Amino acid sequence: MVLAGGSAALLLVVAAVAYVVFSGDDGSTGDSRGKSSIPVGWAQQAARQLRAAPGLQYDGTLSADGQPVRVRLRVTRAGSASGSLTVAGGRADVVSVGGRTFVRANAAFWRTYGGESSHPENYANRWSKAPASLFRLDVADVLGAGAIADLLAKTTAGPATETIGGTAAYRLRTRRADYFVTAAAPHRLLRVHPAGPGDPRFSATALADTGLLLAELRPRVAALAGAADPGLRFRPGKLTFVNCEDNVSGCTVRVPASLTSPDGAVPAGARAALRATITSGGRRLGSCTGSGPVPDNRELVLRCTVGGRAWRAWIRQVRDTPGAHPYGATARVVGEAVASADVADLLKKIERER
């Protein structure tokens, strides 16, 4: 049996860079009154309300490349969140856990809102980390009821009063966001305007319980293994095959790669992932993935092994058919946001919130 030298085609990944701003209008009148006449006890009452609430629901609108994006998030007291983005071309799922936010959307979404015109398939229909330019918001610190309660509990001065959609509200200005709390008892959280470009604005409603939210969160978090990181870009080297000749157990694909962006020191926790597919004469023989941390010198070698029924069947066919049998592979190197081994810790965070 002769196996002709496997040809290898390599796809270069270009990570998405998008510029998204927030927009919205809540009907504020800017009706500001003196600060000194307002008792500060309202803030402590509001903090107690938030600590008693299982979670919060936020509704708002962003503007991405001049197009409206509607956001709906349900956030636990500790700051884990699940929700959606509704855009002109459809809907994207959102999940936030452990201080990081991820989106799952189709190729059209990544072309339009992610700036990924060359290879949207690198991120389409899989969980991918939301880049800072797309979702410039720390959900846990800004929208978590517990974090907001801590800020309110430390308030020592009376804020201005404004009218929000016909409701009188106190406005607490902080570095993270402006928080609007109803002036009338029981002083519930009314709106949040996170700091950042584009004037982000969200309405807030307390959740009666988080049972449905946690039931949605858990499978989404479990699916984050191998989530892509569009903020990391790599230059792949020459693809080679390892131990593939007459090996019914599998064929290993090897690809060296260099981190090209961002510049400077390698970001903490940066990882690269290899996604490879082997074919022969248009016949798909299998796919594999492999990943690893990016060292300080920005250079690494990625490997993964294709095996399974299709590969075994092809090898057996080759054994029974004299002649050359060329095969090839395509591969992509992308950033990886979540290693498979990290998912268990993320799930523990969700379990602690039950």
Short mmCIF file of C-alpha atoms in Angstrom, two decimals:
data_model
loop_
_atom_site.label_atom_id
_atom_site.label_comp_id
_atom_site.label_asym_id
_atom_site.label_seq_id
_atom_site.Cartn_x
_atom_site.Cartn_y
_atom_site.Cartn_z
CA MET A 1 0.00 0.00 0.00
CA VAL A 2 1.26 3.48 -0.87
CA LEU A 3 0.02 6.64 0.78
CA ALA A 4 0.96 9.67 -1.26
CA GLY A 5 2.32 12.57 0.76
CA GLY A 6 -0.64 14.36 2.30
CA SER A 7 -1.20 17.82 0.96
CA ALA A 8 -2.19 20.49 3.48
CA ALA A 9 -4.19 23.63 3.02
CA LEU A 10 -4.06 26.20 5.82
CA LEU A 11 -6.58 28.89 6.67
CA LEU A 12 -5.29 32.06 8.33
CA VAL A 13 -7.57 33.48 10.98
CA VAL A 14 -8.17 37.18 11.30
CA ALA A 15 -9.83 38.06 14.59
CA ALA A 16 -12.86 40.33 14.68
CA VAL A 17 -12.57 43.97 15.65
CA ALA A 18 -15.86 45.81 16.08
CA TYR A 19 -16.77 49.23 17.32
CA VAL A 20 -20.07 49.30 19.13
CA VAL A 21 -21.55 52.14 21.11
CA PHE A 22 -24.49 52.24 23.43
CA SER A 23 -27.51 54.41 22.83
CA GLY A 24 -30.94 54.87 24.28
CA ASP A 25 -33.47 57.32 25.61
CA ASP A 26 -35.26 57.02 28.91
CA GLY A 27 -37.17 60.27 28.83
CA SER A 28 -35.16 61.93 31.64
CA THR A 29 -36.16 65.52 32.18
CA GLY A 30 -33.06 66.51 34.09
CA ASP A 31 -35.22 67.93 36.86
CA SER A 32 -32.45 68.47 39.42
CA ARG A 33 -33.04 69.70 42.93
CA GLY A 34 -30.85 70.44 45.89
CA LYS A 35 -28.86 67.54 47.30
CA SER A 36 -28.59 68.55 50.92
CA SER A 37 -32.29 68.18 51.75
CA ILE A 38 -32.44 64.43 50.91
CA PRO A 39 -31.90 62.01 53.81
CA VAL A 40 -29.27 59.35 53.12
CA GLY A 41 -31.38 56.57 54.68
CA TRP A 42 -32.91 55.95 51.26
CA ALA A 43 -29.63 54.38 50.06
CA GLN A 44 -29.48 51.89 52.91
CA GLN A 45 -33.10 50.95 52.29
CA ALA A 46 -32.36 50.48 48.58
CA ALA A 47 -29.34 48.31 49.45
CA ARG A 48 -31.50 46.08 51.64
CA GLN A 49 -34.03 45.75 48.80
CA LEU A 50 -31.31 44.62 46.41
CA ARG A 51 -29.77 42.15 48.84
CA ALA A 52 -33.18 40.58 49.30
CA ALA A 53 -33.80 40.31 45.54
CA PRO A 54 -32.77 36.97 43.93
CA GLY A 55 -31.72 38.83 40.79
CA LEU A 56 -32.50 41.59 38.32
CA GLN A 57 -33.72 41.83 34.74
CA TYR A 58 -32.35 44.53 32.44
CA ASP A 59 -33.76 45.76 29.15
CA GLY A 60 -32.05 48.30 26.93
CA THR A 61 -30.89 49.21 23.45
CA LEU A 62 -27.36 49.49 22.04
CA SER A 63 -26.26 50.97 18.75
CA ALA A 64 -23.82 48.90 16.69
CA ASP A 65 -22.48 50.41 13.48
CA GLY A 66 -25.50 52.66 13.41
CA GLN A 67 -27.90 49.73 13.82
CA PRO A 68 -30.08 49.21 16.92
CA VAL A 69 -29.37 46.16 19.07
CA ARG A 70 -31.88 45.32 21.78
CA VAL A 71 -30.44 43.76 24.92
CA ARG A 72 -32.23 41.65 27.50
CA LEU A 73 -30.30 40.25 30.45
CA ARG A 74 -31.29 38.43 33.61
CA VAL A 75 -28.59 38.74 36.25
CA THR A 76 -28.18 36.82 39.50
CA ARG A 77 -27.40 38.61 42.74
CA ALA A 78 -23.73 37.59 42.36
CA GLY A 79 -23.54 38.84 38.77
CA SER A 80 -23.84 35.77 36.52
CA ALA A 81 -26.15 36.51 33.59
CA SER A 82 -27.99 35.03 30.64
CA GLY A 83 -29.93 36.79 27.91
CA SER A 84 -30.00 37.83 24.29
CA LEU A 85 -29.17 40.48 21.74
CA THR A 86 -31.83 41.09 19.08
CA VAL A 87 -30.48 42.55 15.85
CA ALA A 88 -31.79 43.19 12.34
CA GLY A 89 -30.40 39.85 11.12
CA GLY A 90 -31.65 37.72 13.98
CA ARG A 91 -30.76 36.97 17.58
CA ALA A 92 -27.57 36.30 19.53
CA ASP A 93 -27.42 34.49 22.85
CA VAL A 94 -25.45 36.02 25.73
CA VAL A 95 -23.98 34.47 28.87
CA SER A 96 -21.76 36.07 31.51
CA VAL A 97 -19.93 34.16 34.24
CA GLY A 98 -16.73 34.62 36.20
CA GLY A 99 -16.43 38.24 35.08
CA ARG A 100 -16.44 37.42 31.34
CA THR A 101 -19.21 37.73 28.76
CA PHE A 102 -19.73 35.49 25.73
CA VAL A 103 -22.02 35.60 22.70
CA ARG A 104 -23.30 32.91 20.33
CA ALA A 105 -24.49 34.21 16.97
CA ASN A 106 -24.65 33.33 13.28
CA ALA A 107 -22.15 34.25 10.57
CA ALA A 108 -24.23 37.25 9.48
CA PHE A 109 -23.96 38.68 13.00
CA TRP A 110 -20.16 38.39 13.00
CA ARG A 111 -19.90 39.94 9.53
CA THR A 112 -22.15 42.85 10.46
CA TYR A 113 -21.42 43.48 14.11
CA GLY A 114 -18.13 41.68 14.68
CA GLY A 115 -16.25 43.11 11.69
CA GLU A 116 -15.27 39.56 10.63
CA SER A 117 -15.69 39.63 6.85
CA SER A 118 -12.94 37.11 5.99
CA HIS A 119 -13.70 34.18 8.29
CA PRO A 120 -16.97 34.64 10.20
CA GLU A 121 -17.18 30.84 10.40
CA ASN A 122 -14.43 30.97 13.03
CA TYR A 123 -16.99 32.32 15.50
CA ALA A 124 -20.39 31.59 13.96
CA ASN A 125 -22.82 29.45 15.95
CA ARG A 126 -20.30 28.81 18.74
CA TRP A 127 -19.71 30.60 22.01
CA SER A 128 -17.11 33.32 21.61
CA LYS A 129 -15.82 35.92 24.02
CA ALA A 130 -17.44 39.30 23.51
CA PRO A 131 -14.61 41.72 22.70
CA ALA A 132 -14.41 44.96 24.67
CA SER A 133 -15.29 46.92 21.55
CA LEU A 134 -18.54 44.95 21.22
CA PHE A 135 -19.73 44.73 24.83
CA ARG A 136 -17.83 47.20 26.99
CA LEU A 137 -19.47 46.22 30.25
CA ASP A 138 -18.47 44.28 33.36
CA VAL A 139 -21.80 42.61 34.07
CA ALA A 140 -21.01 41.40 37.59
CA ASP A 141 -19.57 44.68 38.86
CA VAL A 142 -22.06 46.98 37.15
CA LEU A 143 -25.32 45.02 37.03
CA GLY A 144 -25.06 42.47 39.86
CA ALA A 145 -27.53 43.28 42.65
CA GLY A 146 -24.93 42.48 45.30
CA ALA A 147 -22.35 44.87 43.83
CA ILE A 148 -24.94 47.65 43.49
CA ALA A 149 -26.11 47.11 47.08
CA ASP A 150 -22.52 47.48 48.31
CA LEU A 151 -22.21 50.82 46.51
CA LEU A 152 -25.51 52.11 47.87
CA ALA A 153 -24.69 51.02 51.41
CA LYS A 154 -21.61 53.28 51.36
CA THR A 155 -23.51 56.36 50.20
CA THR A 156 -23.20 59.24 52.64
CA ALA A 157 -24.57 62.21 50.68
CA GLY A 158 -27.94 63.01 49.19
CA PRO A 159 -27.99 62.95 45.36
CA ALA A 160 -29.96 65.02 42.87
CA THR A 161 -33.56 64.10 42.10
CA GLU A 162 -34.60 63.53 38.49
CA THR A 163 -37.79 62.47 36.77
CA ILE A 164 -37.44 59.20 34.84
CA GLY A 165 -40.47 58.36 32.72
CA GLY A 166 -42.72 60.24 35.14
CA THR A 167 -41.15 58.71 38.27
CA ALA A 168 -39.09 60.77 40.71
CA ALA A 169 -35.71 59.11 41.28
CA TYR A 170 -32.45 59.71 43.09
CA ARG A 171 -29.38 59.53 40.89
CA LEU A 172 -26.23 58.02 42.41
CA ARG A 173 -23.17 58.77 40.28
CA THR A 174 -20.29 56.29 40.53
CA ARG A 175 -17.21 55.42 38.50
CA ARG A 176 -18.91 52.28 37.16
CA ALA A 177 -22.35 53.66 36.36
CA ASP A 178 -25.15 56.02 37.32
CA TYR A 179 -27.86 54.29 39.34
CA PHE A 180 -31.43 55.59 39.55
CA VAL A 181 -33.49 54.63 42.61
CA THR A 182 -37.11 55.64 43.15
CA ALA A 183 -37.43 58.58 45.54
CA ALA A 184 -40.49 56.99 47.13
CA ALA A 185 -40.11 54.04 49.47
CA PRO A 186 -39.30 51.18 49.17
CA HIS A 187 -36.61 52.84 46.99
CA ARG A 188 -36.32 50.25 44.24
CA LEU A 189 -33.67 50.30 41.51
CA LEU A 190 -35.23 51.89 38.43
CA ARG A 191 -32.46 52.28 35.84
CA VAL A 192 -28.73 51.84 35.32
CA HIS A 193 -26.61 53.94 32.97
CA PRO A 194 -23.24 52.13 32.75
CA ALA A 195 -20.18 54.29 32.16
CA GLY A 196 -18.70 54.04 28.70
CA PRO A 197 -18.98 55.38 25.17
CA GLY A 198 -22.38 55.78 23.56
CA ASP A 199 -24.40 56.58 26.71
CA PRO A 200 -25.57 53.04 27.67
CA ARG A 201 -28.96 52.85 29.43
CA PHE A 202 -30.92 49.96 30.93
CA SER A 203 -34.19 49.69 32.78
CA ALA A 204 -34.14 47.40 35.83
CA THR A 205 -36.77 45.07 37.31
CA ALA A 206 -36.39 42.76 40.31
CA LEU A 207 -36.79 39.03 39.64
CA ALA A 208 -39.15 37.09 41.88
CA ASP A 209 -36.80 34.09 41.72
CA THR A 210 -33.89 32.83 39.65
CA GLY A 211 -34.98 29.24 39.08
CA LEU A 212 -35.53 29.63 35.34
CA LEU A 213 -32.44 31.81 35.00
CA LEU A 214 -30.18 29.24 36.67
CA ALA A 215 -31.74 26.45 34.62
CA GLU A 216 -30.77 28.38 31.47
CA LEU A 217 -27.36 29.42 32.77
CA ARG A 218 -26.03 25.96 33.57
CA PRO A 219 -26.15 24.40 30.07
CA ARG A 220 -24.86 27.61 28.52
CA VAL A 221 -21.88 27.68 30.86
CA ALA A 222 -21.27 23.96 30.31
CA ALA A 223 -21.03 24.66 26.55
CA LEU A 224 -18.28 27.27 26.98
CA ALA A 225 -15.47 24.70 26.67
CA GLY A 226 -13.32 25.86 23.77
CA ALA A 227 -15.09 29.21 23.42
CA ALA A 228 -13.18 31.41 20.98
CA ASP A 229 -11.41 34.67 21.82
CA PRO A 230 -11.60 37.08 18.84
CA GLY A 231 -9.19 39.43 20.60
CA LEU A 232 -6.23 37.08 19.92
CA ARG A 233 -4.71 36.74 16.45
CA PHE A 234 -2.19 34.16 15.28
CA ARG A 235 0.08 33.51 12.30
CA PRO A 236 0.07 29.75 11.64
CA GLY A 237 3.08 27.96 10.19
CA LYS A 238 3.34 24.92 7.92
CA LEU A 239 0.90 22.09 8.62
CA THR A 240 2.44 18.62 8.85
CA PHE A 241 1.12 15.10 9.47
CA VAL A 242 2.44 12.87 12.23
CA ASN A 243 2.08 9.05 12.40
CA CYS A 244 -0.63 8.82 9.75
CA GLU A 245 0.73 6.09 7.42
CA ASP A 246 -1.34 2.92 7.73
CA ASN A 247 -2.46 3.97 11.22
CA VAL A 248 -6.02 2.83 11.82
CA SER A 249 -5.99 4.55 15.23
CA GLY A 250 -5.77 8.05 13.80
CA CYS A 251 -3.75 10.79 12.14
CA THR A 252 -2.15 13.69 14.03
CA VAL A 253 -2.12 17.20 12.57
CA ARG A 254 0.69 19.52 13.73
CA VAL A 255 0.69 23.31 13.25
CA PRO A 256 3.15 25.84 14.74
CA ALA A 257 1.69 29.29 15.47
CA SER A 258 2.79 32.75 16.58
CA LEU A 259 0.71 35.28 18.50
CA THR A 260 0.65 38.45 16.39
CA SER A 261 -1.93 40.54 18.25
CA PRO A 262 -2.23 42.15 20.69
CA ASP A 263 1.24 43.69 20.89
CA GLY A 264 3.30 43.82 24.05
CA ALA A 265 3.21 41.26 26.82
CA VAL A 266 1.17 38.12 26.26
CA PRO A 267 -2.26 38.62 27.92
CA ALA A 268 -2.75 36.63 31.11
CA GLY A 269 -4.39 33.31 30.36
CA ALA A 270 -4.04 33.66 26.57
CA ARG A 271 -4.62 30.38 24.73
CA ALA A 272 -4.55 29.19 21.11
CA ALA A 273 -6.81 26.56 19.61
CA LEU A 274 -6.32 24.40 16.52
CA ARG A 275 -9.32 23.21 14.50
CA ALA A 276 -8.40 20.77 11.73
CA THR A 277 -10.25 18.63 9.19
CA ILE A 278 -8.73 15.84 7.05
CA THR A 279 -10.21 14.98 3.65
CA SER A 280 -9.41 12.71 0.71
CA GLY A 281 -10.90 13.30 -2.72
CA GLY A 282 -13.69 15.42 -1.28
CA ARG A 283 -14.45 12.82 1.36
CA ARG A 284 -14.36 14.07 4.95
CA LEU A 285 -12.30 11.73 7.11
CA GLY A 286 -12.73 13.54 10.40
CA SER A 287 -12.02 16.67 12.43
CA CYS A 288 -10.16 17.39 15.64
CA THR A 289 -9.33 20.21 18.02
CA GLY A 290 -6.39 20.93 20.27
CA SER A 291 -5.32 23.90 22.36
CA GLY A 292 -2.62 25.20 24.64
CA PRO A 293 -1.45 28.26 26.57
CA VAL A 294 0.56 30.92 24.76
CA PRO A 295 4.08 31.19 26.29
CA ASP A 296 5.88 34.47 26.89
CA ASN A 297 7.84 34.14 23.62
CA ARG A 298 4.47 34.03 21.72
CA GLU A 299 5.43 30.80 19.88
CA LEU A 300 3.77 27.41 20.30
CA VAL A 301 3.01 24.17 18.45
CA LEU A 302 -0.55 22.86 18.36
CA ARG A 303 -1.55 19.24 17.70
CA CYS A 304 -4.75 17.27 17.42
CA THR A 305 -5.57 13.74 16.22
CA VAL A 306 -8.29 12.75 13.78
CA GLY A 307 -9.67 9.29 14.41
CA GLY A 308 -13.01 7.56 14.47
CA ARG A 309 -15.13 5.52 12.11
CA ALA A 310 -14.57 7.52 8.91
CA TRP A 311 -10.78 7.48 9.27
CA ARG A 312 -10.67 3.75 10.07
CA ALA A 313 -12.92 2.93 7.12
CA TRP A 314 -10.69 4.92 4.76
CA ILE A 315 -7.50 3.25 6.00
CA ARG A 316 -9.06 -0.19 5.50
CA GLN A 317 -10.17 0.81 2.01
CA VAL A 318 -6.63 2.01 1.21
CA ARG A 319 -5.21 -1.33 2.35
CA ASP A 320 -7.49 -3.16 -0.07
CA THR A 321 -6.91 -0.80 -3.02
CA PRO A 322 -3.44 -0.66 -4.60
CA GLY A 323 -2.13 2.73 -5.70
CA ALA A 324 -1.68 6.26 -4.37
CA HIS A 325 -4.24 7.70 -2.02
CA PRO A 326 -3.64 11.43 -1.44
CA TYR A 327 -5.16 13.16 1.55
CA GLY A 328 -5.07 16.70 2.83
CA ALA A 329 -6.09 18.90 5.71
CA THR A 330 -7.42 22.36 6.40
CA ALA A 331 -6.74 24.02 9.72
CA ARG A 332 -7.50 27.24 11.58
CA VAL A 333 -5.73 28.72 14.58
CA VAL A 334 -7.91 30.93 16.75
CA GLY A 335 -7.78 32.37 20.22
CA GLU A 336 -9.37 30.30 22.97
CA ALA A 337 -11.16 32.00 25.86
CA VAL A 338 -12.13 28.96 27.95
CA ALA A 339 -10.15 25.74 28.28
CA SER A 340 -12.16 22.57 28.79
CA ALA A 341 -10.58 22.12 32.21
CA ASP A 342 -11.89 25.53 33.34
CA VAL A 343 -15.56 24.74 32.78
CA ALA A 344 -15.91 22.75 36.00
CA ASP A 345 -14.89 25.79 38.06
CA LEU A 346 -17.35 28.01 36.19
CA LEU A 347 -20.14 25.52 36.84
CA LYS A 348 -19.28 25.55 40.54
CA LYS A 349 -19.89 29.29 40.56
CA ILE A 350 -23.39 28.69 39.20
CA GLU A 351 -24.09 25.90 41.67
CA ARG A 352 -23.14 28.16 44.58
CA GLU A 353 -25.85 30.58 43.46
CA ARG A 354 -28.67 28.03 43.68
#
